[in-house]
Coordinates of C-alpha atoms in Angstrom, one line a residue:
X1 CA -21.0 3.1 29.5
X2 CA -21.3 0.7 26.5
X3 CA -17.6 0.0 26.3
X4 CA -17.4 -0.9 30.0
X5 CA -20.3 -3.4 30.4
X6 CA -18.0 -6.3 29.6
X7 CA -17.1 -6.4 33.3
X8 CA -20.7 -6.9 34.3
X9 CA -21.2 -9.3 31.4
X10 CA -18.3 -11.5 32.5
X11 CA -18.9 -11.4 36.3
X12 CA -20.6 -14.7 36.3
X13 CA -18.0 -16.4 34.2
X14 CA -14.9 -15.9 36.5
X15 CA -13.1 -19.1 37.5
X16 CA -14.2 -20.6 40.8
X17 CA -11.7 -21.2 43.6
X18 CA -9.6 -24.2 42.6
X19 CA -9.9 -27.3 44.8
X20 CA -8.8 -30.4 42.9
X21 CA -9.1 -32.9 45.7
X22 CA -11.6 -33.7 48.4
X23 CA -10.6 -35.1 51.9
X24 CA -10.5 -38.9 51.5
X25 CA -8.6 -42.0 52.2
X26 CA -5.6 -42.3 49.9
X27 CA -2.7 -44.7 49.5
X28 CA 0.8 -43.9 50.4
X29 CA 1.5 -43.3 46.7
X30 CA -1.2 -40.7 46.5
X31 CA 0.0 -38.9 49.6
X32 CA 3.4 -38.6 48.0
X33 CA 2.0 -37.6 44.6
X34 CA -0.5 -35.0 45.7
X35 CA 2.0 -32.4 46.7
X36 CA 3.9 -32.9 43.5
X37 CA 0.7 -32.7 41.5
X38 CA -0.3 -29.5 43.3
X39 CA 3.0 -28.0 42.5
X40 CA 2.5 -28.8 38.9
X41 CA -1.0 -27.4 38.9
X42 CA 0.2 -24.2 40.7
X43 CA 2.9 -23.8 38.1
X44 CA 0.5 -24.3 35.2
X45 CA -2.0 -21.9 36.7
X46 CA 0.7 -19.3 37.2
X47 CA 1.8 -19.6 33.6
X48 CA -1.8 -19.4 32.4
X49 CA -2.1 -16.1 34.2
X50 CA 0.9 -14.8 32.3
X51 CA -0.4 -15.8 28.8
X52 CA -0.3 -13.1 26.1
X53 CA -3.5 -11.1 25.9
X54 CA -6.0 -12.0 23.2
X55 CA -5.5 -10.2 19.9
X56 CA -7.9 -7.4 18.9
X57 CA -9.8 -7.9 15.6
X58 CA -10.9 -5.3 13.0
X59 CA -13.2 -6.6 10.3
X60 CA -13.6 -4.1 7.3
X61 CA -16.2 -4.9 4.6
X62 CA -16.5 -2.9 1.4
X63 CA -19.8 -3.0 -0.3
X64 CA -20.0 -3.6 -4.1
X65 CA -16.2 -3.7 -4.7
X66 CA -14.9 -5.6 -7.7
X67 CA -11.5 -7.0 -6.7
X68 CA -10.1 -6.2 -10.2
X69 CA -10.4 -2.5 -9.3
X70 CA -7.8 -2.7 -6.6
X71 CA -4.1 -2.0 -7.3
X72 CA -3.2 -5.0 -5.1
X73 CA -4.9 -7.2 -7.7
X74 CA -3.2 -5.5 -10.6
X75 CA -5.5 -2.6 -11.5
X76 CA -4.4 0.8 -12.9
X77 CA -6.9 3.5 -13.9
X78 CA -7.5 3.5 -17.6
X79 CA -7.4 7.3 -18.1
X80 CA -5.2 8.3 -15.2
X81 CA -2.7 5.4 -14.8
X82 CA -0.4 7.6 -12.6
X83 CA -2.9 7.7 -9.8
X84 CA -3.3 4.6 -7.6
X85 CA -6.9 3.8 -7.0
X86 CA -6.3 2.1 -3.6
X87 CA -2.9 3.1 -2.2
X88 CA -3.7 2.3 1.4
X89 CA -5.1 -1.2 0.7
X90 CA -2.2 -1.8 -1.6
X91 CA 0.3 -0.9 1.2
X92 CA -1.8 -3.0 3.6
X93 CA -1.4 -6.0 1.2
X94 CA 2.4 -5.9 1.6
X95 CA 1.9 -6.7 5.3
X96 CA -1.0 -9.1 4.9
X97 CA -2.1 -12.4 3.4
X98 CA -3.7 -11.8 0.0
X99 CA -6.2 -14.3 -1.5
X100 CA -6.5 -14.5 -5.2
X101 CA -9.3 -17.0 -5.2
X102 CA -11.8 -15.8 -2.6
X103 CA -15.6 -16.1 -3.2
X104 CA -18.8 -14.8 -1.8
X105 CA -21.9 -16.9 -1.5
X106 CA -24.1 -14.5 -3.5
X107 CA -24.1 -11.2 -5.4
X108 CA -25.9 -9.0 -2.9
X109 CA -25.3 -7.5 0.5
X110 CA -27.7 -9.0 3.0
X111 CA -27.0 -12.8 2.6
X112 CA -23.3 -12.2 1.9
X113 CA -22.7 -10.3 5.1
X114 CA -24.8 -12.9 7.0
X115 CA -22.4 -15.6 5.7
X116 CA -19.5 -13.5 6.8
X117 CA -20.8 -13.1 10.3
X118 CA -22.3 -16.5 10.8
X119 CA -19.9 -18.9 9.1
X120 CA -22.8 -20.4 7.2
X121 CA -23.7 -20.6 3.5
X122 CA -26.9 -18.8 2.4
X123 CA -29.0 -22.0 2.5
X124 CA -28.0 -22.6 6.1
X125 CA -28.3 -19.1 7.6
X126 CA -31.6 -18.7 5.6
X127 CA -31.4 -14.9 5.4
X128 CA -31.8 -14.8 1.6
X129 CA -34.6 -12.3 1.3
X130 CA -35.1 -9.1 3.3
X131 CA -38.1 -10.3 5.2
X132 CA -36.0 -12.9 7.0
X133 CA -33.8 -12.3 10.0
X134 CA -31.2 -14.7 11.4
X135 CA -32.8 -17.6 13.4
X136 CA -32.5 -16.9 17.1
X137 CA -30.9 -20.3 17.4
X138 CA -28.0 -19.3 15.2
X139 CA -24.9 -17.5 16.5
X140 CA -22.6 -14.9 15.0
X141 CA -18.9 -14.3 15.5
X142 CA -19.7 -11.1 17.4
X143 CA -21.5 -13.1 20.0
X144 CA -18.5 -15.4 20.5
X145 CA -16.2 -12.4 20.8
X146 CA -18.6 -10.8 23.3
X147 CA -18.9 -14.0 25.3
X148 CA -15.0 -14.1 25.4
X149 CA -14.9 -10.7 27.1
X150 CA -14.3 -8.5 24.1
X151 CA -15.6 -5.0 23.7
X152 CA -17.6 -5.1 20.5
X153 CA -18.7 -2.3 18.2
X154 CA -19.8 -1.9 14.6
X155 CA -20.6 1.0 12.3
X156 CA -22.4 0.3 9.1
X157 CA -23.6 2.4 6.1
X158 CA -26.1 0.4 4.1
X159 CA -29.7 -0.5 4.8
X160 CA -29.2 -4.2 4.6
X161 CA -26.9 -4.3 7.6
X162 CA -29.7 -3.0 9.8
X163 CA -29.9 -4.6 13.2
X164 CA -33.4 -6.0 12.5
X165 CA -31.8 -8.7 10.4
X166 CA -29.7 -10.0 13.3
X167 CA -26.5 -8.2 12.7
X168 CA -26.6 -6.3 16.0
X169 CA -26.3 -9.5 18.1
X170 CA -23.2 -9.6 20.2
X171 CA -22.4 -6.0 19.7
X172 CA -22.2 -3.5 22.6
X173 CA -22.7 -0.9 19.8
X174 CA -24.2 -1.4 16.4
X175 CA -24.7 2.0 14.8
X176 CA -25.8 3.3 11.4
X177 CA -23.7 6.0 9.6
X178 CA -26.6 6.7 7.1
X179 CA -28.8 9.7 7.3
X180 CA -30.6 10.0 10.6
X181 CA -34.4 9.4 10.7
X182 CA -34.9 13.2 10.9
X183 CA -32.7 13.9 7.9
X184 CA -34.3 11.2 5.9
X185 CA -37.8 12.4 6.9
X186 CA -36.8 15.9 5.6
X187 CA -35.8 14.4 2.2
X188 CA -39.1 12.5 2.0
X189 CA -41.2 15.6 2.8
X190 CA -39.5 17.5 0.0
X191 CA -40.1 14.6 -2.4
X192 CA -43.8 14.4 -1.3
X193 CA -44.3 18.1 -2.0
X194 CA -42.9 17.6 -5.5
X195 CA -45.3 14.7 -6.0
X196 CA -48.3 16.8 -4.8
X197 CA -47.4 19.6 -7.2
X198 CA -47.5 17.1 -10.0
X199 CA -50.9 15.9 -8.9
X200 CA -49.7 12.6 -7.4
X201 CA -51.0 11.1 -4.1
X202 CA -48.9 10.9 -0.9
X203 CA -46.5 8.0 -1.0
X204 CA -47.3 4.7 0.6
X205 CA -45.2 3.1 3.3
X206 CA -43.7 0.7 0.8
X207 CA -42.7 3.6 -1.5
X208 CA -41.1 5.4 1.5
X209 CA -39.0 2.3 2.2
X210 CA -38.0 2.2 -1.4
X211 CA -36.9 5.9 -1.1
X212 CA -34.8 5.0 1.9
X213 CA -33.0 2.4 -0.1
X214 CA -32.5 4.8 -3.1
X215 CA -31.2 7.5 -0.8
X216 CA -28.4 5.2 0.4
X217 CA -27.1 5.1 -3.1
X218 CA -26.1 8.8 -3.0
X219 CA -25.7 9.3 0.8
X220 CA -22.1 10.1 2.0
X221 CA -21.3 7.8 4.9
X222 CA -17.6 6.9 5.1
X223 CA -16.7 10.0 7.3
X224 CA -19.4 8.9 9.8
X225 CA -18.2 5.3 9.8
X226 CA -14.7 6.6 10.6
X227 CA -15.9 9.0 13.3
X228 CA -17.6 6.1 15.1
X229 CA -14.6 3.9 14.8
X230 CA -12.2 6.6 16.0
X231 CA -14.4 7.5 18.9
X232 CA -14.6 3.9 19.9
X233 CA -10.8 3.5 19.8
X234 CA -10.3 6.6 21.9
X235 CA -12.8 5.7 24.6
X236 CA -12.5 1.9 24.9
X237 CA -10.9 0.2 27.9
X238 CA -7.3 -0.3 26.8
X239 CA -6.9 -3.3 29.1
X240 CA -9.6 -5.3 27.3
X241 CA -9.4 -6.7 23.7
X242 CA -11.9 -5.5 21.1
X243 CA -13.8 -6.6 18.0
X244 CA -14.6 -3.7 15.7
X245 CA -16.6 -4.1 12.4
X246 CA -16.7 -1.3 9.8
X247 CA -18.9 -1.4 6.7
X248 CA -18.2 1.1 3.9
X249 CA -20.9 1.7 1.3
X250 CA -19.7 4.8 -0.7
X251 CA -18.4 2.7 -3.6
X252 CA -21.9 1.4 -4.3
X253 CA -23.7 2.8 -7.3
X254 CA -24.8 5.6 -8.0
X255 CA -21.3 6.7 -9.1
X256 CA -21.2 10.3 -7.8
X257 CA -17.7 11.0 -6.6
X258 CA -18.1 14.8 -6.8
X259 CA -20.7 14.5 -4.0
X260 CA -17.9 13.0 -1.9
X261 CA -15.2 15.5 -2.9
X262 CA -15.4 18.2 -5.5
X263 CA -13.3 17.4 -8.6
X264 CA -12.6 13.8 -7.5
X265 CA -14.2 12.3 -10.6
X266 CA -12.3 14.4 -13.0
X267 CA -9.0 13.3 -11.5
X268 CA -9.7 9.8 -12.9
X269 CA -10.9 10.8 -16.3
X270 CA -9.4 14.3 -17.0
X271 CA -10.0 14.2 -20.8
X272 CA -13.6 13.2 -20.8
X273 CA -15.7 15.5 -23.0
X274 CA -19.0 13.6 -22.9
X275 CA -22.0 14.4 -20.7
X276 CA -22.8 11.0 -19.2
X277 CA -23.2 11.0 -15.4
X278 CA -23.3 8.2 -12.8
X279 CA -26.6 9.3 -11.3
X280 CA -29.5 6.8 -11.4
X281 CA -27.1 4.3 -12.9
X282 CA -29.1 1.1 -12.6
X283 CA -32.4 2.6 -13.8
X284 CA -31.1 5.0 -16.5
X285 CA -32.8 4.0 -19.9
X286 CA -29.7 5.4 -21.7
X287 CA -27.5 2.8 -20.1
X288 CA -29.3 -0.4 -21.2
X289 CA -32.6 -1.7 -22.4
X290 CA -35.1 -1.8 -19.5
X291 CA -36.7 -5.0 -20.5
X292 CA -35.2 -8.4 -21.4
X293 CA -32.7 -9.1 -22.9
X294 CA -31.3 -5.8 -21.3
X295 CA -28.9 -5.0 -24.1
X296 CA -26.2 -2.4 -23.7
X297 CA -27.0 1.1 -25.0
X298 CA -24.2 3.1 -23.4
X299 CA -21.1 3.6 -25.6
X300 CA -17.8 2.0 -24.7
X301 CA -16.2 5.5 -24.0
X302 CA -19.1 6.5 -21.7
X303 CA -18.9 3.2 -20.0
X304 CA -15.2 3.8 -19.5
X305 CA -16.0 7.1 -17.9
X306 CA -18.5 5.4 -15.5
X307 CA -15.7 3.0 -14.5
X308 CA -13.4 5.9 -13.8
X309 CA -16.1 7.4 -11.5
X310 CA -16.3 4.0 -9.8
X311 CA -12.5 4.1 -9.3
X312 CA -12.8 7.6 -7.8
X313 CA -15.3 6.3 -5.3
X314 CA -13.1 3.4 -4.4
X315 CA -10.3 5.8 -3.9
X316 CA -12.4 7.8 -1.5
X317 CA -13.2 4.7 0.6
X318 CA -9.6 3.6 0.5
X319 CA -8.6 7.0 2.0
X320 CA -10.9 6.4 4.9
X321 CA -9.7 2.9 5.5
X322 CA -6.1 4.3 5.4
X323 CA -7.1 6.6 8.3
X324 CA -8.3 3.7 10.4
X325 CA -5.1 1.6 9.6
X326 CA -2.9 4.6 10.6
X327 CA -4.9 5.1 13.8
X328 CA -4.2 1.5 14.8
X329 CA -0.5 2.1 14.2
X330 CA -0.4 5.5 16.0
X331 CA -2.1 4.0 19.1
X332 CA 0.4 1.1 19.2
X333 CA -2.2 -1.5 18.3
X334 CA -0.8 -2.7 15.0
X335 CA 1.1 -5.7 16.5
X336 CA -1.8 -6.8 18.6
X337 CA -4.6 -6.5 16.1
X338 CA -5.8 -8.8 13.3
X339 CA -7.2 -6.7 10.4
X340 CA -9.3 -8.3 7.7
X341 CA -10.4 -6.4 4.5
X342 CA -13.0 -8.0 2.4
X343 CA -15.9 -7.2 -0.1
X344 CA -19.3 -8.7 0.0
X345 CA -19.7 -8.9 -3.8
X346 CA -18.7 -7.0 -6.9
X347 CA -20.6 -5.3 -9.7
X348 CA -21.2 -6.1 -13.4
X349 CA -20.5 -3.8 -16.2
X350 CA -21.9 -5.8 -19.1
X351 CA -19.4 -8.7 -18.8
X352 CA -22.4 -11.0 -19.1
X353 CA -24.9 -8.6 -20.6
X354 CA -26.1 -6.7 -17.5
X355 CA -25.2 -4.2 -14.9
X356 CA -25.3 -3.9 -11.1
X357 CA -25.6 -7.0 -8.9
X358 CA -28.1 -9.4 -7.3
X359 CA -28.6 -11.1 -10.7
X360 CA -26.0 -13.8 -11.5
X361 CA -23.1 -15.7 -9.8
X362 CA -20.4 -15.0 -12.4
X363 CA -16.9 -14.0 -11.3
X364 CA -17.4 -10.2 -11.7
X365 CA -20.1 -10.5 -9.0
X366 CA -18.9 -13.2 -6.6
X367 CA -15.1 -13.1 -6.8
X368 CA -14.1 -10.9 -3.9
X369 CA -10.9 -9.3 -2.6
X370 CA -9.7 -10.7 0.7
X371 CA -6.7 -9.6 2.7
X372 CA -5.8 -10.5 6.3
X373 CA -3.1 -9.0 8.5
X374 CA -2.1 -11.4 11.4
X375 CA 0.5 -9.8 13.6
X376 CA 4.0 -11.2 13.3
X377 CA 2.9 -14.0 10.9
X378 CA 2.9 -14.8 7.2
X379 CA 3.3 -11.3 5.9
X380 CA 3.2 -10.5 2.2
X381 CA 2.1 -13.9 1.0
X382 CA -0.4 -14.7 -1.8
X383 CA -2.6 -17.7 -1.9
X384 CA -4.3 -19.0 -5.1
X385 CA -6.4 -21.7 -3.5
X386 CA -10.1 -21.3 -3.2
X387 CA -11.5 -19.8 0.0
X388 CA -15.0 -18.8 1.0
X389 CA -16.5 -15.8 2.7
X390 CA -17.9 -18.1 5.4
X391 CA -14.4 -19.3 6.3
X392 CA -13.4 -15.7 7.4
X393 CA -15.3 -15.7 10.7
X394 CA -13.9 -19.1 11.9
X395 CA -10.4 -17.9 10.9
X396 CA -10.7 -14.7 12.9
X397 CA -11.9 -16.5 16.0
X398 CA -9.2 -19.1 15.7
X399 CA -6.3 -16.6 15.4
X400 CA -7.8 -14.5 18.2
X401 CA -8.0 -17.5 20.5
X402 CA -11.7 -17.3 20.9
X403 CA -14.0 -20.4 20.9
X404 CA -15.3 -21.4 17.5
X405 CA -18.8 -21.2 16.1
X406 CA -20.0 -24.8 16.7
X407 CA -22.5 -24.8 13.9
X408 CA -20.4 -23.1 11.3
X409 CA -20.0 -24.6 7.8
X410 CA -16.9 -22.5 7.3
X411 CA -13.5 -23.7 8.4
X412 CA -10.6 -21.8 9.8
X413 CA -7.9 -21.2 7.3
X414 CA -5.2 -21.4 9.9
X415 CA -4.3 -25.1 9.4
X416 CA -3.8 -24.6 5.7
X417 CA -2.1 -21.2 6.0
X418 CA 0.4 -22.7 8.3
X419 CA 1.0 -25.7 6.1
X420 CA -0.7 -28.4 8.2
X421 CA -3.5 -29.1 5.8
X422 CA -4.1 -28.8 2.0
X423 CA -6.7 -26.6 0.5
X424 CA -9.6 -28.6 -0.9
X425 CA -12.7 -26.5 -0.6
X426 CA -15.8 -25.7 -2.7
X427 CA -18.5 -23.1 -2.2
X428 CA -22.3 -23.2 -2.7
X429 CA -23.8 -20.0 -4.1
X430 CA -27.3 -18.7 -4.5
X431 CA -29.2 -15.6 -5.5
X432 CA -33.0 -15.3 -5.6
X433 CA -34.5 -13.5 -8.6
X434 CA -38.3 -13.0 -8.3
X435 CA -39.9 -16.5 -8.3
X436 CA -36.7 -18.1 -9.5
X437 CA -33.4 -18.9 -7.8
X438 CA -30.1 -19.0 -9.5
X439 CA -28.2 -21.8 -7.7
X440 CA -24.5 -22.5 -8.1
X441 CA -21.4 -24.1 -6.9
X442 CA -17.6 -23.9 -7.7
X443 CA -14.3 -25.4 -6.8
X444 CA -10.9 -24.7 -8.2
X445 CA -11.6 -26.6 -11.4
X446 CA -15.3 -25.9 -12.3
X447 CA -18.3 -23.8 -11.7
X448 CA -21.9 -24.6 -12.1
X449 CA -25.0 -22.4 -12.4
X450 CA -28.5 -23.5 -12.7
X451 CA -31.9 -21.8 -12.5
X452 CA -34.6 -23.3 -10.3
X453 CA -38.3 -22.4 -10.2
X454 CA -40.8 -22.7 -7.4
X455 CA -42.6 -26.0 -7.2
X456 CA -46.1 -24.8 -6.1
X457 CA -47.6 -28.2 -5.2
X458 CA -44.5 -29.3 -3.2
X459 CA -44.3 -25.9 -1.5
X460 CA -47.9 -26.3 -0.4
X461 CA -47.3 -29.8 0.8
X462 CA -44.1 -28.9 2.7
X463 CA -45.5 -25.5 3.9
X464 CA -42.2 -23.9 2.8
X465 CA -40.7 -22.8 -0.5
X466 CA -39.6 -25.8 -2.6
X467 CA -37.9 -25.6 -6.0
X468 CA -37.4 -27.7 -9.1
X469 CA -35.2 -27.5 -12.1
X470 CA -36.2 -24.9 -14.7
X471 CA -36.2 -25.9 -18.4
X472 CA -36.0 -23.9 -21.6
X473 CA -38.8 -23.9 -24.1
X474 CA -37.2 -26.8 -26.0
X475 CA -36.9 -28.9 -22.9
X476 CA -33.2 -28.3 -22.0
X477 CA -32.4 -27.9 -18.3
X478 CA -31.1 -24.4 -17.5
X479 CA -27.7 -25.6 -16.3
X480 CA -24.3 -24.1 -17.3
X481 CA -21.0 -25.7 -16.4
X482 CA -17.7 -23.9 -16.9
X483 CA -14.0 -25.0 -16.8
X484 CA -12.6 -22.2 -14.6
X485 CA -9.0 -22.9 -15.4
X486 CA -9.4 -22.6 -19.2
X487 CA -12.3 -20.2 -19.1
X488 CA -11.8 -17.9 -16.1
X489 CA -14.4 -15.3 -17.3
X490 CA -17.0 -18.1 -17.6
X491 CA -18.3 -17.3 -21.1
X492 CA -18.0 -20.7 -22.8
X493 CA -20.2 -23.3 -21.1
X494 CA -19.2 -26.9 -21.6
X495 CA -21.3 -29.3 -23.7
X496 CA -23.3 -31.9 -21.8
X497 CA -21.4 -34.5 -23.9
X498 CA -18.1 -33.2 -22.5
X499 CA -16.8 -35.6 -19.7
X500 CA -15.9 -32.5 -17.6
X501 CA -19.6 -31.6 -17.5
X502 CA -20.5 -34.8 -15.6
X503 CA -17.4 -34.5 -13.4
X504 CA -18.4 -31.1 -12.3
X505 CA -22.1 -32.1 -11.7
X506 CA -21.0 -35.1 -9.6
X507 CA -18.9 -32.8 -7.4
X508 CA -21.7 -30.3 -7.2
X509 CA -24.1 -33.0 -6.1
X510 CA -21.7 -34.2 -3.4
X511 CA -21.2 -30.8 -2.0
X512 CA -24.9 -30.0 -2.1
X513 CA -25.9 -33.2 -0.2
X514 CA -23.2 -32.5 2.4
X515 CA -24.6 -29.1 2.9
X516 CA -28.2 -30.4 3.1
X517 CA -27.1 -32.8 5.8
X518 CA -25.5 -29.9 7.7
X519 CA -28.8 -28.0 7.3
X520 CA -30.8 -30.9 8.8
X521 CA -28.5 -31.0 11.8
X522 CA -29.1 -27.3 12.7
X523 CA -31.8 -26.4 15.3
X524 CA -34.5 -24.3 13.9
X525 CA -37.1 -21.9 15.3
X526 CA -40.6 -21.4 14.1
X527 CA -41.0 -19.3 11.0
X528 CA -42.6 -16.5 13.0
X529 CA -39.4 -16.1 15.0
X530 CA -37.3 -15.7 11.8
X531 CA -39.3 -12.9 10.2
X532 CA -38.0 -9.3 10.4
X533 CA -40.1 -6.8 12.2
X534 CA -42.3 -4.6 10.1
X535 CA -40.1 -1.6 10.9
X536 CA -36.7 -1.2 12.5
X537 CA -36.2 1.3 15.3
X538 CA -34.9 3.9 12.8
X539 CA -37.7 3.3 10.4
X540 CA -40.2 3.6 13.2
X541 CA -38.8 7.0 14.2
X542 CA -38.8 8.2 10.6
X543 CA -42.4 7.1 9.9
X544 CA -43.6 8.7 13.1
X545 CA -42.0 12.0 12.0
X546 CA -43.8 11.7 8.7
X547 CA -47.2 11.1 10.5
X548 CA -47.6 7.4 9.7
X549 CA -49.0 5.3 12.5

């Protein structure tokens, strides 16, 4: 049984019989002190046997959730202000630590979650594109929990948390809540028939993979995530601590709340008389121009309606999280369980001229909600200091009493939360965009974004991607510096002649060089060992059912 194999796992790690001394010649002083020492050792050993059990840990990640859409961060629905969007998370916040200044490393799912699980920035975990998996020489927090004797289980609901990227490491169970391969194969057969009727050829494997990604945008997964979690809680060994990870995807576009629950969308915009729907949101030509500069075409009222549909989907996910939180309380686990709720990134709704994510590093995309419940400690407090998504894993390990990730860049928040250290952190951020990379950094004062382009000669020389600064047509470097305190939405870049510009760039350089030094210290496998397999197990099953070899 997957929940019981911890016993076999830990059989080789039990403490050997304790024999502190060998028979030898000793002085009179030693003869006298040995019995006293042994008494002290026996007492110490007895006390260690009576130590409090390790805390359980539940890590909940919400995909594509803007923190400004949660009531705990001040949000009220525009067209239905009497309905709380996130009542369960809001109630949780009253019993938790809430962070107002938490940041992701990027604006898309795969690298953000890898930072969450590895304690490393994107540059250092190296899983920035979907054909890379986590280096076999890197570790995740789940591996540390498992090695410490924890039962480990995870239930995910988006394609970029597939085990092929390395997320399954350290989990007794790592299970998808998305459509099964058989269900997805059925969807693709129907689509293939429609193509044939239109005189189009059968889809290629790449097209099928694209369909799999698109289906995830309207699949309904939160109930399956919950079912997996509740089954785990019911069947686990109650004498053994557990680490449970839950990933909720239903708030991700497309915004189709009525597929989740009939009438849910209308609750959050009851007076809407337009005909704009949330289907095909990112690719709808009525939403924005489909070529640069991607200008807004949707009206402000229709955009408000889409945001109401987004609120409705967040409400749906919040309801499922509430079920899990209540189950922990009903089973008497609340006072022995750390619970962390975090998002991987947000979404843009034309704040900087675009929509969706995986594009920029501005606050609407990389500022994330973060709430942590630590039993019997620090309840209901808010922190305004900057924290990073890759600090979360080290913090959970620390409070659970589990050995740390030795190679992590992130640092446990425990010393600063308990007043023993001051916050003084900055975060490196990146997001690839075709041949270019948007590279960034921020601390509590400033943020920097720059665009890099691939340096072909240097890449060929180094046999790995190398980048250089990209310039505008008039020769200006594509670098933007913002004063976060005076310009929190980051829409007024500083002039290069402003002394704050150079101050920010100097701090960025210092952080960058420190991270590069950390990168060089990490062991690294051959590139071939860091590539994802051509197909995951689920993809292999689906392709076989469709007749692809």
